[in-house]
Amino acid sequence: MIADTRTREYQARAMKVMPGPQSNLRMPINIRPTFIERGQGSHLWDVDGNEYIDYMIAAGPGILGQSNPEFIDAMKAQLDKLLYSVSGASQTPMEVDLAEKLVQTIPCAEKVRFLLSGTEAVQLAIRLARAYTGRRYFIRFEGSYHGWLDNVLGGLVHDNPADNPFPYEGEGDSLGTAGRDPSAFEQCFYLPYNDIETLEQVLDRRGHEVAVILVETIQASGVICPKPGYLERVQALCEKYGILLCFDEVVTGFRVALGGAQELLGITPDLAIYGKAVSGGLPLAVLAGRSDVMDLLLGSKVVGAGTFNGYPLGVSAALATMEILQRDDGAIYRRIDDVQAKLVGGLAEIIKRHGVKALINSVRGILTVHFTDKEVVWSMKDVTPAETQMSHKFRLCLANENILILFGGRWLISAAHTDEDVDRTLECADRAVARLYL
Ligand SMILES: Cc1ncc(COP(=O)(O)O)c(C=O)c1O
């Protein structure tokens, strides 16, 4: 029996005063509610003292794990020194330090702007691109998430914005929402990912009207990598039609490499968005890019504002995170690689032993088990609804073993995960896989 007395009490109180948890895009950890009270390294404890191994790490930010002593000390020192500043009216020295470090680290970054969330940074990128090109439309791809605002949330794939193809909400659209401005989708073409022919056809007709192509280079949902040559071709098409290329590195930034997927894949876009892991658990997002585009923010030609932009604690959190990640020539990344290799190897062995057809998509710091007999998954469309159901079931079977992975079956590895965590995880995964077909 799982202890849940206090959980039930909190749930009863919560239901009276809140419309559910603070995001209703992410499914709960488990079928039962969970109130997490404490974290240490890669482990979490709920209000009833149940202990979990955490592969959700706040959906990305927790790259250092909970309670990293060096990070916490840096935050305490910053709180003692300066709590707030007035975004826009004055600046802090840390802001300059961080901007310099990011410009040295992120290949496309000639200039950077700080914001609070990936959602906001995406919108600023679109606004800047429109101002720079004088064009109206943007392109985004199926299976990518770029925040929760009207113009980027889910929808139905379409190659003509005038069709406004989200006539209904929810149906056929896993990220549908009521209350959306009906004209929001008229701003973009929403195309299949990893499908260069469709992109070419659309650009052939409408390329001169497109301001920016937003690409989540490695789609976090499903850990979908670009086909060989795909991004190079996308970039060449951007050059041909005078379109800006923007990588959404909110998940990949600081995770697959300090410079993000653009460093890993060797392709430098015009703009890029970083968030989540950048500041090790505190809110901060970064829009990085070419000076001639970013400089439109000088003198308010393009407005990019926010009360908390560049707030001292977030900026010092990003500086501390970078310092820790860069130390010893990226020793933490090598440790993440080792832990992940052991986890992936162990999961692959369990899957094989149980005779389950599955494929593990894994890049540094992030992995997903797809329950498919395909040899490669180039798009979430390649995964059938029945296979997706298996992923959900696997996640719940793991949650019942107190192993927490994200909705969609995503595992995130942090600097705090240990070999012992992996050993225990694999024991639990063995039982979870055995239960999959019951
Ligand atoms: C790829 C990607 N872009 C943008 C966002 C939005 O970032 P935020 O939740 O910080 O607004 C997310 C969030 O999960 C994301 O995964």
PDB file of C-alpha atoms in Angstrom, residues 60-216:
ATOM      1  CA  GLY A  60      14.060  20.073 -18.897  1.00  0.00           C
ATOM      2  CA  PRO A  61      15.355  22.788 -16.570  1.00  0.00           C
ATOM      3  CA  GLY A  62      16.845  20.446 -13.961  1.00  0.00           C
ATOM      4  CA  ILE A  63      20.041  19.639 -15.830  1.00  0.00           C
ATOM      5  CA  LEU A  64      22.075  19.923 -12.616  1.00  0.00           C
ATOM      6  CA  GLY A  65      19.572  17.956 -10.541  1.00  0.00           C
ATOM      7  CA  GLN A  66      17.971  19.225  -7.341  1.00  0.00           C
ATOM      8  CA  SER A  67      20.007  21.014  -4.705  1.00  0.00           C
ATOM      9  CA  ASN A  68      23.336  21.218  -6.516  1.00  0.00           C
ATOM     10  CA  PRO A  69      25.382  22.835  -3.711  1.00  0.00           C
ATOM     11  CA  GLU A  70      27.393  25.134  -5.948  1.00  0.00           C
ATOM     12  CA  PHE A  71      24.292  26.350  -7.757  1.00  0.00           C
ATOM     13  CA  ILE A  72      22.407  26.920  -4.506  1.00  0.00           C
ATOM     14  CA  ASP A  73      25.335  28.868  -3.010  1.00  0.00           C
ATOM     15  CA  ALA A  74      25.483  31.082  -6.094  1.00  0.00           C
ATOM     16  CA  MET A  75      21.740  31.767  -5.798  1.00  0.00           C
ATOM     17  CA  LYS A  76      22.023  32.612  -2.098  1.00  0.00           C
ATOM     18  CA  ALA A  77      24.933  34.969  -2.783  1.00  0.00           C
ATOM     19  CA  GLN A  78      22.946  36.679  -5.520  1.00  0.00           C
ATOM     20  CA  LEU A  79      19.905  37.125  -3.270  1.00  0.00           C
ATOM     21  CA  ASP A  80      22.134  38.770  -0.683  1.00  0.00           C
ATOM     22  CA  LYS A  81      23.598  41.104  -3.305  1.00  0.00           C
ATOM     23  CA  LEU A  82      20.755  42.236  -5.575  1.00  0.00           C
ATOM     24  CA  LEU A  83      17.213  40.924  -5.723  1.00  0.00           C
ATOM     25  CA  TYR A  84      15.657  43.026  -8.470  1.00  0.00           C
ATOM     26  CA  SER A  85      16.477  45.608 -11.085  1.00  0.00           C
ATOM     27  CA  VAL A  86      14.318  47.545 -13.523  1.00  0.00           C
ATOM     28  CA  SER A  87      14.313  45.763 -16.841  1.00  0.00           C
ATOM     29  CA  GLY A  88      15.005  48.296 -19.571  1.00  0.00           C
ATOM     30  CA  ALA A  89      15.715  51.267 -17.294  1.00  0.00           C
ATOM     31  CA  SER A  90      19.048  50.025 -15.991  1.00  0.00           C
ATOM     32  CA  GLN A  91      21.278  47.024 -16.512  1.00  0.00           C
ATOM     33  CA  THR A  92      23.320  44.690 -14.339  1.00  0.00           C
ATOM     34  CA  PRO A  93      26.922  43.687 -14.806  1.00  0.00           C
ATOM     35  CA  MET A  94      25.910  40.000 -14.722  1.00  0.00           C
ATOM     36  CA  GLU A  95      23.724  40.620 -17.725  1.00  0.00           C
ATOM     37  CA  VAL A  96      26.769  41.623 -19.754  1.00  0.00           C
ATOM     38  CA  ASP A  97      28.797  38.692 -18.409  1.00  0.00           C
ATOM     39  CA  LEU A  98      26.075  36.247 -19.415  1.00  0.00           C
ATOM     40  CA  ALA A  99      25.537  37.795 -22.841  1.00  0.00           C
ATOM     41  CA  GLU A 100      29.282  37.569 -23.561  1.00  0.00           C
ATOM     42  CA  LYS A 101      29.392  33.940 -22.479  1.00  0.00           C
ATOM     43  CA  LEU A 102      26.384  33.035 -24.610  1.00  0.00           C
ATOM     44  CA  VAL A 103      27.821  34.795 -27.643  1.00  0.00           C
ATOM     45  CA  GLN A 104      30.993  32.750 -27.213  1.00  0.00           C
ATOM     46  CA  THR A 105      29.046  29.516 -26.791  1.00  0.00           C
ATOM     47  CA  ILE A 106      26.033  29.563 -29.107  1.00  0.00           C
ATOM     48  CA  PRO A 107      27.139  29.421 -32.755  1.00  0.00           C
ATOM     49  CA  CYS A 108      24.410  31.732 -34.122  1.00  0.00           C
ATOM     50  CA  ALA A 109      24.587  34.235 -31.267  1.00  0.00           C
ATOM     51  CA  GLU A 110      26.008  37.590 -32.230  1.00  0.00           C
ATOM     52  CA  LYS A 111      23.593  39.286 -29.858  1.00  0.00           C
ATOM     53  CA  VAL A 112      21.183  37.964 -27.230  1.00  0.00           C
ATOM     54  CA  ARG A 113      18.039  39.139 -25.440  1.00  0.00           C
ATOM     55  CA  PHE A 114      16.791  37.652 -22.160  1.00  0.00           C
ATOM     56  CA  LEU A 115      13.184  36.775 -21.494  1.00  0.00           C
ATOM     57  CA  LEU A 116      11.372  34.589 -19.000  1.00  0.00           C
ATOM     58  CA  SER A 117       9.880  31.747 -21.015  1.00  0.00           C
ATOM     59  CA  GLY A 118      10.381  29.895 -24.255  1.00  0.00           C
ATOM     60  CA  THR A 119       6.843  30.835 -25.244  1.00  0.00           C
ATOM     61  CA  GLU A 120       7.694  34.543 -25.124  1.00  0.00           C
ATOM     62  CA  ALA A 121      11.014  34.121 -26.915  1.00  0.00           C
ATOM     63  CA  VAL A 122       9.282  32.316 -29.794  1.00  0.00           C
ATOM     64  CA  GLN A 123       6.879  35.236 -30.194  1.00  0.00           C
ATOM     65  CA  LEU A 124       9.701  37.774 -30.166  1.00  0.00           C
ATOM     66  CA  ALA A 125      11.548  35.750 -32.815  1.00  0.00           C
ATOM     67  CA  ILE A 126       8.456  35.801 -35.045  1.00  0.00           C
ATOM     68  CA  ARG A 127       7.963  39.539 -34.491  1.00  0.00           C
ATOM     69  CA  LEU A 128      11.599  40.294 -35.272  1.00  0.00           C
ATOM     70  CA  ALA A 129      11.521  38.142 -38.388  1.00  0.00           C
ATOM     71  CA  ARG A 130       8.410  39.893 -39.646  1.00  0.00           C
ATOM     72  CA  ALA A 131       9.965  43.291 -39.004  1.00  0.00           C
ATOM     73  CA  TYR A 132      13.213  42.262 -40.691  1.00  0.00           C
ATOM     74  CA  THR A 133      11.680  40.753 -43.802  1.00  0.00           C
ATOM     75  CA  GLY A 134       8.486  42.788 -44.067  1.00  0.00           C
ATOM     76  CA  ARG A 135       6.630  39.486 -44.585  1.00  0.00           C
ATOM     77  CA  ARG A 136       3.647  38.120 -42.772  1.00  0.00           C
ATOM     78  CA  TYR A 137       3.845  34.341 -42.506  1.00  0.00           C
ATOM     79  CA  PHE A 138       5.915  31.850 -40.591  1.00  0.00           C
ATOM     80  CA  ILE A 139       6.333  28.118 -41.048  1.00  0.00           C
ATOM     81  CA  ARG A 140       6.311  25.531 -38.287  1.00  0.00           C
ATOM     82  CA  PHE A 141       6.248  21.766 -38.288  1.00  0.00           C
ATOM     83  CA  GLU A 142       4.007  19.025 -37.052  1.00  0.00           C
ATOM     84  CA  GLY A 143       5.161  17.384 -33.839  1.00  0.00           C
ATOM     85  CA  SER A 144       6.988  20.466 -32.547  1.00  0.00           C
ATOM     86  CA  TYR A 145       5.910  22.501 -29.557  1.00  0.00           C
ATOM     87  CA  HIS A 146       6.685  26.208 -29.477  1.00  0.00           C
ATOM     88  CA  GLY A 147       4.662  27.293 -26.453  1.00  0.00           C
ATOM     89  CA  TRP A 148       1.037  27.604 -25.568  1.00  0.00           C
ATOM     90  CA  LEU A 149      -0.032  30.767 -27.409  1.00  0.00           C
ATOM     91  CA  ASP A 150      -2.715  30.811 -30.079  1.00  0.00           C
ATOM     92  CA  ASN A 151      -0.543  31.001 -33.192  1.00  0.00           C
ATOM     93  CA  VAL A 152       1.763  28.058 -32.397  1.00  0.00           C
ATOM     94  CA  LEU A 153      -0.356  25.595 -30.452  1.00  0.00           C
ATOM     95  CA  GLY A 154      -1.172  22.353 -32.257  1.00  0.00           C
ATOM     96  CA  GLY A 155      -3.620  22.445 -35.127  1.00  0.00           C
ATOM     97  CA  LEU A 156      -4.038  20.566 -38.343  1.00  0.00           C
ATOM     98  CA  VAL A 157      -1.267  20.395 -40.916  1.00  0.00           C
ATOM     99  CA  HIS A 158      -1.986  22.759 -43.796  1.00  0.00           C
ATOM    100  CA  ASP A 159      -0.127  24.373 -46.638  1.00  0.00           C
ATOM    101  CA  ASN A 160      -2.402  27.370 -47.036  1.00  0.00           C
ATOM    102  CA  PRO A 161      -2.989  29.724 -44.094  1.00  0.00           C
ATOM    103  CA  ALA A 162      -6.105  31.098 -45.781  1.00  0.00           C
ATOM    104  CA  ASP A 163      -7.758  27.726 -45.188  1.00  0.00           C
ATOM    105  CA  ASN A 164      -7.556  28.419 -41.467  1.00  0.00           C
ATOM    106  CA  PRO A 165      -7.692  24.699 -40.862  1.00  0.00           C
ATOM    107  CA  PHE A 166      -8.629  24.416 -37.271  1.00  0.00           C
ATOM    108  CA  PRO A 167     -12.357  24.649 -37.669  1.00  0.00           C
ATOM    109  CA  TYR A 168     -12.882  22.640 -34.520  1.00  0.00           C
ATOM    110  CA  GLU A 169     -10.956  22.275 -31.307  1.00  0.00           C
ATOM    111  CA  GLY A 170      -9.482  19.101 -29.975  1.00  0.00           C
ATOM    112  CA  GLU A 171     -10.473  16.640 -32.672  1.00  0.00           C
ATOM    113  CA  GLY A 172      -7.463  15.491 -34.691  1.00  0.00           C
ATOM    114  CA  ASP A 173      -5.486  18.094 -32.815  1.00  0.00           C
ATOM    115  CA  SER A 174      -3.856  16.841 -29.685  1.00  0.00           C
ATOM    116  CA  LEU A 175      -3.130  20.397 -28.584  1.00  0.00           C
ATOM    117  CA  GLY A 176      -6.451  21.976 -29.363  1.00  0.00           C
ATOM    118  CA  THR A 177      -7.835  24.653 -27.118  1.00  0.00           C
ATOM    119  CA  ALA A 178     -11.131  26.419 -26.882  1.00  0.00           C
ATOM    120  CA  GLY A 179     -10.948  30.180 -26.673  1.00  0.00           C
ATOM    121  CA  ARG A 180      -8.363  30.606 -29.386  1.00  0.00           C
ATOM    122  CA  ASP A 181      -8.507  33.597 -31.730  1.00  0.00           C
ATOM    123  CA  PRO A 182      -9.949  31.996 -34.872  1.00  0.00           C
ATOM    124  CA  SER A 183      -7.539  33.961 -37.075  1.00  0.00           C
ATOM    125  CA  ALA A 184      -4.413  32.761 -35.243  1.00  0.00           C
ATOM    126  CA  PHE A 185      -3.613  30.018 -37.745  1.00  0.00           C
ATOM    127  CA  GLU A 186      -3.867  32.400 -40.655  1.00  0.00           C
ATOM    128  CA  GLN A 187      -0.357  33.496 -39.697  1.00  0.00           C
ATOM    129  CA  CYS A 188       1.446  30.290 -40.551  1.00  0.00           C
ATOM    130  CA  PHE A 189       1.938  27.277 -42.750  1.00  0.00           C
ATOM    131  CA  TYR A 190       1.929  24.131 -40.628  1.00  0.00           C
ATOM    132  CA  LEU A 191       3.846  21.416 -42.446  1.00  0.00           C
ATOM    133  CA  PRO A 192       5.003  17.835 -41.867  1.00  0.00           C
ATOM    134  CA  TYR A 193       8.461  17.561 -40.321  1.00  0.00           C
ATOM    135  CA  ASN A 194      11.340  15.841 -42.119  1.00  0.00           C
ATOM    136  CA  ASP A 195       9.457  16.195 -45.421  1.00  0.00           C
ATOM    137  CA  ILE A 196      11.562  18.394 -47.676  1.00  0.00           C
ATOM    138  CA  GLU A 197       9.383  17.893 -50.771  1.00  0.00           C
ATOM    139  CA  THR A 198       6.308  19.439 -49.156  1.00  0.00           C
ATOM    140  CA  LEU A 199       8.371  22.373 -47.896  1.00  0.00           C
ATOM    141  CA  GLU A 200       9.835  22.891 -51.359  1.00  0.00           C
ATOM    142  CA  GLN A 201       6.393  22.868 -52.940  1.00  0.00           C
ATOM    143  CA  VAL A 202       5.014  25.402 -50.469  1.00  0.00           C
ATOM    144  CA  LEU A 203       8.012  27.685 -50.829  1.00  0.00           C
ATOM    145  CA  ASP A 204       7.839  27.412 -54.579  1.00  0.00           C
ATOM    146  CA  ARG A 205       4.364  28.964 -54.394  1.00  0.00           C
ATOM    147  CA  ARG A 206       4.613  31.216 -51.346  1.00  0.00           C
ATOM    148  CA  GLY A 207       8.278  31.464 -50.320  1.00  0.00           C
ATOM    149  CA  HIS A 208       8.423  35.232 -50.893  1.00  0.00           C
ATOM    150  CA  GLU A 209       5.683  35.732 -48.259  1.00  0.00           C
ATOM    151  CA  VAL A 210       7.436  33.795 -45.476  1.00  0.00           C
ATOM    152  CA  ALA A 211       9.391  35.650 -42.783  1.00  0.00           C
ATOM    153  CA  VAL A 212      10.787  32.762 -40.752  1.00  0.00           C
ATOM    154  CA  ILE A 213      10.897  28.988 -40.521  1.00  0.00           C
ATOM    155  CA  LEU A 214      10.723  27.756 -36.936  1.00  0.00           C
ATOM    156  CA  VAL A 215      12.430  24.401 -36.450  1.00  0.00           C
ATOM    157  CA  GLU A 216      12.672  22.297 -33.345  1.00  0.00           C
TER     158      GLU A 216
END
